[in-house]
Short mmCIF file of C-alpha atoms and ligand atoms in Angstrom, two decimals:
data_model
loop_
_atom_site.label_atom_id
_atom_site.label_comp_id
_atom_site.label_asym_id
_atom_site.label_seq_id
_atom_site.Cartn_x
_atom_site.Cartn_y
_atom_site.Cartn_z
CA UNK A 10 21.18 -4.11 7.35
CA UNK A 11 25.27 -3.37 5.96
CA UNK A 12 26.54 -6.89 5.67
CA UNK A 13 30.45 -6.33 5.52
CA UNK A 14 30.73 -9.52 3.67
CA UNK A 15 28.38 -8.73 0.94
CA UNK A 16 30.14 -8.08 -2.44
CA UNK A 17 29.44 -4.65 -4.21
CA UNK A 18 26.42 -5.28 -6.58
CA UNK A 19 28.85 -4.01 -9.54
CA UNK A 20 30.74 -7.51 -8.94
CA UNK A 21 27.71 -9.54 -8.03
CA UNK A 22 25.77 -8.55 -11.00
CA UNK A 23 28.97 -8.18 -13.40
CA UNK A 24 27.85 -10.64 -15.86
CA UNK A 25 23.75 -9.98 -15.35
CA UNK A 26 22.00 -9.21 -18.56
CA UNK A 27 20.45 -5.67 -19.29
CA UNK A 28 17.80 -4.44 -21.51
CA UNK A 29 19.41 -0.99 -21.62
CA UNK A 30 18.80 0.10 -25.35
CA UNK A 31 16.70 -2.60 -26.46
CA UNK A 32 13.55 0.06 -26.41
CA UNK A 33 15.72 2.95 -27.50
CA UNK A 34 17.97 5.42 -25.66
CA UNK A 35 15.12 7.54 -24.27
CA UNK A 36 12.98 4.60 -23.03
CA UNK A 37 11.49 5.13 -19.25
CA UNK A 38 9.12 2.05 -19.11
CA UNK A 39 11.70 -0.95 -19.71
CA UNK A 40 9.80 -4.05 -19.68
CA UNK A 41 6.09 -2.39 -19.98
CA UNK A 42 7.03 -2.52 -23.37
CA UNK A 43 6.29 -6.37 -23.64
CA UNK A 44 2.66 -5.41 -23.03
CA UNK A 45 1.57 -4.97 -26.67
CA UNK A 46 -2.09 -4.55 -27.82
CA UNK A 47 -1.82 -8.43 -28.40
CA UNK A 48 -1.12 -8.80 -24.68
CA UNK A 49 -3.96 -6.65 -23.45
CA UNK A 50 -6.41 -8.93 -25.56
CA UNK A 51 -4.60 -11.85 -23.90
CA UNK A 52 -5.26 -10.62 -20.46
CA UNK A 53 -8.98 -10.00 -21.48
CA UNK A 54 -9.26 -13.63 -22.57
CA UNK A 55 -8.39 -14.50 -19.23
CA UNK A 56 -11.91 -13.02 -17.92
CA UNK A 57 -13.96 -15.93 -17.75
CA UNK A 58 -16.37 -15.21 -14.57
CA UNK A 59 -16.61 -11.25 -14.41
CA UNK A 60 -15.22 -11.36 -10.62
CA UNK A 61 -13.28 -8.32 -9.79
CA UNK A 62 -10.77 -7.66 -6.92
CA UNK A 63 -9.03 -4.68 -5.70
CA UNK A 64 -5.45 -5.43 -4.67
CA UNK A 65 -4.59 -1.99 -2.65
CA UNK A 66 -3.86 -1.93 1.06
CA UNK A 67 -6.32 0.63 2.59
CA UNK A 68 -4.83 4.12 3.51
CA UNK A 69 -6.27 5.28 7.14
CA UNK A 70 -6.31 1.77 8.47
CA UNK A 71 -6.18 1.97 12.49
CA UNK A 72 -2.93 -0.04 11.94
CA UNK A 73 -1.45 2.35 9.62
CA UNK A 74 0.18 1.05 6.39
CA UNK A 75 2.92 -1.87 6.36
CA UNK A 76 6.15 0.23 5.19
CA UNK A 77 9.77 -0.22 4.88
CA UNK A 78 11.50 0.44 8.14
CA UNK A 79 12.06 4.24 8.58
CA UNK A 80 9.32 5.30 6.60
CA UNK A 81 6.10 6.32 8.15
CA UNK A 82 2.50 5.57 7.52
CA UNK A 83 0.12 8.26 5.58
CA UNK A 84 -1.14 11.06 7.55
CA UNK A 85 -4.72 12.32 6.73
CA UNK A 86 -5.83 15.79 8.26
CA UNK A 87 -9.62 16.69 7.61
CA UNK A 88 -9.12 20.42 6.40
CA UNK A 89 -13.21 21.48 5.84
CA UNK A 90 -16.34 19.70 7.21
CA UNK A 91 -19.50 20.56 8.73
CA UNK A 92 -18.17 21.81 11.69
CA UNK A 93 -16.36 24.82 9.73
CA UNK A 94 -20.08 25.91 8.72
CA UNK A 95 -21.06 25.28 12.20
CA UNK A 96 -18.94 28.08 13.59
CA UNK A 97 -19.25 30.49 10.41
CA UNK A 98 -16.07 29.53 8.72
CA UNK A 99 -17.25 27.60 5.76
CA UNK A 100 -17.32 29.10 2.37
CA UNK A 101 -20.90 30.74 1.91
CA UNK A 102 -21.55 29.47 -1.80
CA UNK A 103 -24.51 30.87 -3.62
CA UNK A 104 -27.06 28.12 -3.40
CA UNK A 105 -25.48 27.17 -0.01
CA UNK A 106 -23.58 24.14 -1.22
CA UNK A 107 -21.17 22.97 1.73
CA UNK A 108 -18.34 20.60 1.31
CA UNK A 109 -15.48 18.54 3.18
CA UNK A 110 -11.84 18.31 2.21
CA UNK A 111 -9.07 16.21 3.16
CA UNK A 112 -4.92 16.91 3.17
CA UNK A 113 -2.84 13.92 2.88
CA UNK A 114 0.71 13.49 3.50
CA UNK A 115 2.39 10.11 2.20
CA UNK A 116 5.73 8.43 1.33
CA UNK A 117 5.06 7.43 -2.37
CA UNK A 118 6.61 4.25 -1.53
CA UNK A 119 4.26 3.94 1.34
CA UNK A 120 1.35 1.92 0.39
CA UNK A 121 0.45 -0.28 -2.26
CA UNK A 122 2.72 1.34 -5.33
CA UNK A 123 4.64 1.07 -8.39
CA UNK A 124 8.43 1.84 -8.08
CA UNK A 125 9.40 4.30 -10.86
CA UNK A 126 12.50 2.49 -12.68
CA UNK A 127 14.73 4.65 -11.67
CA UNK A 128 13.84 4.13 -7.88
CA UNK A 129 16.87 1.92 -6.73
CA UNK A 130 20.38 1.72 -8.54
CA UNK A 131 23.86 0.98 -7.85
CA UNK A 132 27.44 2.36 -9.68
CA UNK A 133 25.69 5.80 -10.55
CA UNK A 134 23.53 4.34 -13.14
CA UNK A 135 19.87 3.85 -13.25
CA UNK A 136 17.44 1.77 -15.59
CA UNK A 137 18.75 2.45 -19.25
CA UNK A 138 22.03 3.73 -18.34
CA UNK A 139 21.00 7.26 -17.26
CA UNK A 140 22.99 8.79 -14.85
CA UNK A 141 22.17 8.76 -10.95
CA UNK A 142 22.38 12.56 -10.81
CA UNK A 143 19.27 12.51 -12.48
CA UNK A 144 17.47 11.86 -9.05
CA UNK A 145 18.65 14.38 -7.39
CA UNK A 146 16.20 16.68 -6.10
CA UNK A 147 13.19 15.30 -8.48
CA UNK A 148 13.61 12.16 -10.76
CA UNK A 149 14.12 13.66 -14.04
CA UNK A 150 14.37 10.23 -16.02
CA UNK A 151 12.60 6.88 -15.43
CA UNK A 152 10.25 8.59 -13.03
CA UNK A 153 6.88 6.78 -12.07
CA UNK A 154 5.29 9.41 -14.57
CA UNK A 155 6.07 7.52 -17.84
CA UNK A 156 4.36 4.03 -16.07
CA UNK A 157 1.33 5.98 -15.08
CA UNK A 158 0.77 7.57 -18.60
CA UNK A 159 1.14 4.12 -20.11
CA UNK A 160 -1.02 2.06 -17.64
CA UNK A 161 -0.40 -1.57 -17.20
CA UNK A 162 -2.68 -4.20 -18.68
CA UNK A 163 -2.30 -7.95 -19.38
CA UNK A 164 -2.62 -11.57 -18.29
CA UNK A 165 -2.04 -11.77 -14.53
CA UNK A 166 -1.23 -15.04 -12.93
CA UNK A 167 -1.60 -15.34 -8.93
CA UNK A 168 1.26 -17.64 -7.41
CA UNK A 169 -0.06 -18.45 -4.13
CA UNK A 170 3.76 -19.50 -2.60
CA UNK A 171 2.02 -19.97 0.93
CA UNK A 172 -0.72 -22.16 -0.02
CA UNK A 173 1.42 -24.17 -2.12
CA UNK A 174 3.78 -24.78 0.86
CA UNK A 175 1.04 -25.43 3.13
CA UNK A 176 1.45 -22.28 5.16
CA UNK A 177 -0.79 -19.32 6.17
CA UNK A 178 2.05 -16.89 5.72
CA UNK A 179 5.57 -17.81 4.39
CA UNK A 180 8.11 -17.50 7.31
CA UNK A 181 10.66 -14.47 7.99
CA UNK A 182 13.32 -14.81 5.53
CA UNK A 183 11.88 -17.82 3.64
CA UNK A 184 13.17 -18.01 -0.03
CA UNK A 185 11.88 -19.24 -3.43
CA UNK A 186 13.05 -19.18 -7.03
CA UNK A 187 11.35 -19.46 -10.49
CA UNK A 188 11.67 -23.28 -10.56
CA UNK A 189 9.22 -23.03 -7.24
CA UNK A 190 6.90 -20.35 -9.22
CA UNK A 191 6.50 -22.91 -12.12
CA UNK A 192 6.07 -25.74 -9.68
CA UNK A 193 3.51 -23.71 -8.17
CA UNK A 194 1.37 -22.63 -11.34
CA UNK A 195 1.37 -26.41 -12.26
CA UNK A 196 0.14 -27.37 -9.28
CA UNK A 197 -2.66 -24.57 -9.53
CA UNK A 198 -3.73 -26.38 -13.01
CA UNK A 199 -1.95 -23.58 -15.06
CA UNK A 200 1.38 -22.52 -16.09
CA UNK A 201 3.32 -19.31 -16.41
CA UNK A 202 3.43 -17.99 -19.85
CA UNK A 203 5.73 -15.50 -21.64
CA UNK A 204 4.91 -11.76 -20.60
CA UNK A 205 2.60 -12.75 -17.98
CA UNK A 206 2.36 -10.33 -15.00
CA UNK A 207 3.33 -12.47 -12.00
CA UNK A 208 1.24 -11.79 -9.02
CA UNK A 209 3.03 -13.59 -6.08
CA UNK A 210 1.31 -14.64 -2.73
CA UNK A 211 3.36 -15.00 0.63
CA UNK A 212 0.52 -14.11 3.28
CA UNK A 213 3.30 -11.15 4.24
CA UNK A 214 1.25 -8.39 4.05
CA UNK A 215 -2.06 -9.78 5.44
CA UNK A 216 -0.09 -11.05 8.46
CA UNK A 217 0.63 -7.19 9.27
CA UNK A 218 -3.46 -6.75 10.20
CA UNK A 219 -3.46 -9.87 12.58
CA UNK A 220 -0.33 -9.23 14.93
CA UNK A 221 1.17 -6.28 16.57
CA UNK A 222 3.53 -4.09 14.61
CA UNK A 223 6.26 -4.88 17.02
CA UNK A 224 5.97 -8.42 16.09
CA UNK A 225 5.47 -7.70 12.39
CA UNK A 226 8.80 -5.41 12.11
CA UNK A 227 10.83 -7.64 14.32
CA UNK A 228 14.06 -8.85 12.57
CA UNK A 229 13.07 -7.48 9.70
CA UNK A 230 13.43 -9.94 6.91
CA UNK A 231 10.64 -10.49 4.50
CA UNK A 232 10.18 -13.83 2.76
CA UNK A 233 10.39 -13.55 -1.28
CA UNK A 234 12.24 -14.57 -4.35
CA UNK A 235 15.89 -15.04 -4.31
CA UNK A 236 18.65 -13.95 -6.81
CA UNK A 237 20.25 -16.30 -8.91
CA UNK A 238 21.84 -15.66 -12.49
CA UNK A 239 19.41 -18.43 -13.37
CA UNK A 240 16.24 -16.73 -12.35
CA UNK A 241 17.47 -13.08 -13.66
CA UNK A 242 17.78 -15.14 -17.12
CA UNK A 243 14.70 -16.72 -16.47
CA UNK A 244 12.96 -13.17 -15.93
CA UNK A 245 14.44 -12.13 -19.14
CA UNK A 246 13.88 -15.04 -21.32
CA UNK A 247 10.06 -14.95 -20.10
CA UNK A 248 9.90 -11.35 -20.80
CA UNK A 249 8.23 -10.65 -17.67
CA UNK A 250 6.76 -7.07 -17.39
CA UNK A 251 5.87 -6.46 -13.87
CA UNK A 252 6.28 -8.32 -10.67
CA UNK A 253 3.70 -7.85 -7.99
CA UNK A 254 4.02 -9.26 -4.40
CA UNK A 255 2.34 -9.12 -0.97
CA UNK A 256 5.53 -7.81 0.58
CA UNK A 257 7.18 -4.29 1.38
CA UNK A 258 10.13 -5.05 -0.99
CA UNK A 259 9.21 -7.99 -3.54
CA UNK A 260 12.16 -10.24 -2.82
CA UNK A 261 14.02 -11.45 0.09
CA UNK A 262 15.57 -8.39 2.29
CA UNK A 263 18.75 -10.10 2.38
CA UNK A 264 19.84 -12.35 -0.52
CA UNK A 265 21.02 -15.55 1.76
CA UNK A 266 23.85 -16.69 -0.49
CA UNK A 267 25.65 -13.19 -1.28
CA UNK A 268 24.47 -11.31 1.82
CA UNK A 269 23.51 -8.23 -0.48
CA UNK A 270 20.21 -6.42 0.50
CA UNK A 271 17.57 -6.10 -2.45
CA UNK A 272 19.57 -7.74 -5.36
CA UNK A 273 16.79 -8.20 -7.41
CA UNK A 274 15.90 -4.71 -7.43
CA UNK A 275 19.28 -4.29 -9.14
CA UNK A 276 19.07 -7.14 -11.53
CA UNK A 277 15.45 -6.98 -12.64
CA UNK A 278 14.26 -3.20 -12.10
CA UNK A 279 17.61 -1.38 -12.96
CA UNK A 280 19.04 -4.07 -15.32
CA UNK A 281 15.97 -5.37 -17.11
CA UNK A 282 13.24 -2.56 -16.62
CA UNK A 283 10.87 -4.87 -14.78
CA UNK A 284 8.28 -2.71 -13.01
CA UNK A 285 7.61 -3.58 -9.37
CA UNK A 286 4.46 -3.56 -7.79
CA UNK A 287 4.90 -3.58 -3.71
CA UNK A 288 2.39 -4.05 -0.77
CA UNK A 289 -0.34 -5.56 -2.59
CA UNK A 290 -3.13 -7.20 -0.35
CA UNK A 291 -3.79 -10.48 -2.44
CA UNK A 292 -5.73 -12.93 0.45
CA UNK A 293 -9.04 -12.52 -1.10
CA UNK A 294 -8.01 -13.06 -4.60
CA UNK A 295 -5.89 -16.05 -3.17
CA UNK A 296 -8.94 -17.28 -1.48
CA UNK A 297 -11.25 -17.39 -4.33
CA UNK A 298 -8.58 -18.64 -6.77
CA UNK A 299 -8.04 -21.85 -4.40
CA UNK A 300 -12.07 -22.04 -4.52
CA UNK A 301 -12.71 -21.98 -8.24
CA UNK A 302 -9.64 -23.14 -9.46
CA UNK A 303 -8.83 -20.08 -11.77
CA UNK A 304 -5.54 -17.94 -10.92
CA UNK A 305 -5.35 -16.20 -14.19
CA UNK A 306 -6.80 -13.02 -14.98
CA UNK A 307 -7.04 -9.68 -16.49
CA UNK A 308 -4.71 -7.35 -14.46
CA UNK A 309 -5.03 -3.67 -14.82
CA UNK A 310 -3.29 -0.86 -12.85
CA UNK A 311 -2.07 2.93 -13.36
CA UNK A 312 -0.35 4.39 -10.77
CA UNK A 313 -1.00 8.02 -9.78
CA UNK A 314 0.66 10.42 -12.40
CA UNK A 315 3.17 12.10 -10.03
CA UNK A 316 5.58 14.05 -12.05
CA UNK A 317 9.61 13.48 -11.36
CA UNK A 318 7.86 10.90 -8.81
CA UNK A 319 9.94 7.71 -7.20
CA UNK A 320 6.96 5.92 -7.13
CA UNK A 321 3.11 6.46 -6.82
CA UNK A 322 0.05 4.74 -5.10
CA UNK A 323 -2.11 2.24 -6.87
CA UNK A 324 -5.21 0.11 -6.60
CA UNK A 325 -4.62 -2.61 -9.11
CA UNK A 326 -7.64 -4.63 -10.45
CA UNK A 327 -7.64 -8.08 -11.32
CA UNK A 328 -10.68 -9.23 -13.14
CA UNK A 329 -11.29 -13.31 -13.58
C1 LIG B 26 13.42 0.27 -0.63
O1 LIG B 26 13.47 1.58 -1.68
C2 LIG B 26 14.57 0.32 0.20
O2 LIG B 26 12.56 -0.59 -1.02
P1 LIG B 26 11.26 -0.59 -1.95
O3 LIG B 26 11.19 -0.68 -3.33
O4 LIG B 26 10.41 -1.66 -1.14
O5 LIG B 26 10.45 0.74 -1.61
#
């Protein structure tokens, strides 16, 4: 993953814009501030048919969950069930009510999830300029909790980049930029509007379920958005609050121009406060949008309230 030629993000992003301080010195939700009451109502106006789509990958699928290399799928253990009662070990409640219980161990970044704004950084500072020392032991600044407490609701727009390029799945390392997103929206008969929640489909996460893990993870370079100063300025000017994709890391893994890994985590999340929703499953929503021509919807999501969490699982909902 290390590319000795890649510049330090401090140099690459030396002139890149920042929203630090824009919402005060204590802000921990960044560009979610753009999702005002008016934006929620604008999202509600996108509901035309009452169709509901849930966008989370399932926990406990026989193949596990698609995860960033080095992380592991969740583990669920049944710790109470009928068997406990059969061998006389179940608690005997007055009235003889019985129950089943599960315990789960999971990476908070290991399924469909919101990254906390402090999840990635460079140069010892996280979102809003907080010291990266605040990540040690527990994320005491810009954790996922403030995002979870606020909730994320607005107008979502699906940008089906795979279908736009005539493919089921974009190729390893295939890139696109904001111009491509706008062209895709136009081809779908819509347009990206200010403060829209961008929901970008590449087909990548869907492909996890149709091939062997060795093939999926081989030469791991996901397709996705690629860094340029113009793209970052566009996100800033468009006041984009939230980037949702069906990839593990929301951007091409290695920027083919600079050689840096995940520079948009730095330029968008750390510097502009754009929230990232990763590992969404968008195939059913995309199929329906292609059929009925409606690619905008009310997007609503609330990650789990994990105090000091670096991220948290979520099951976003799109209502068309
Ligand atoms: C990393 O943390 C490397 O990526 P992600 O944001 O996908 O969890």
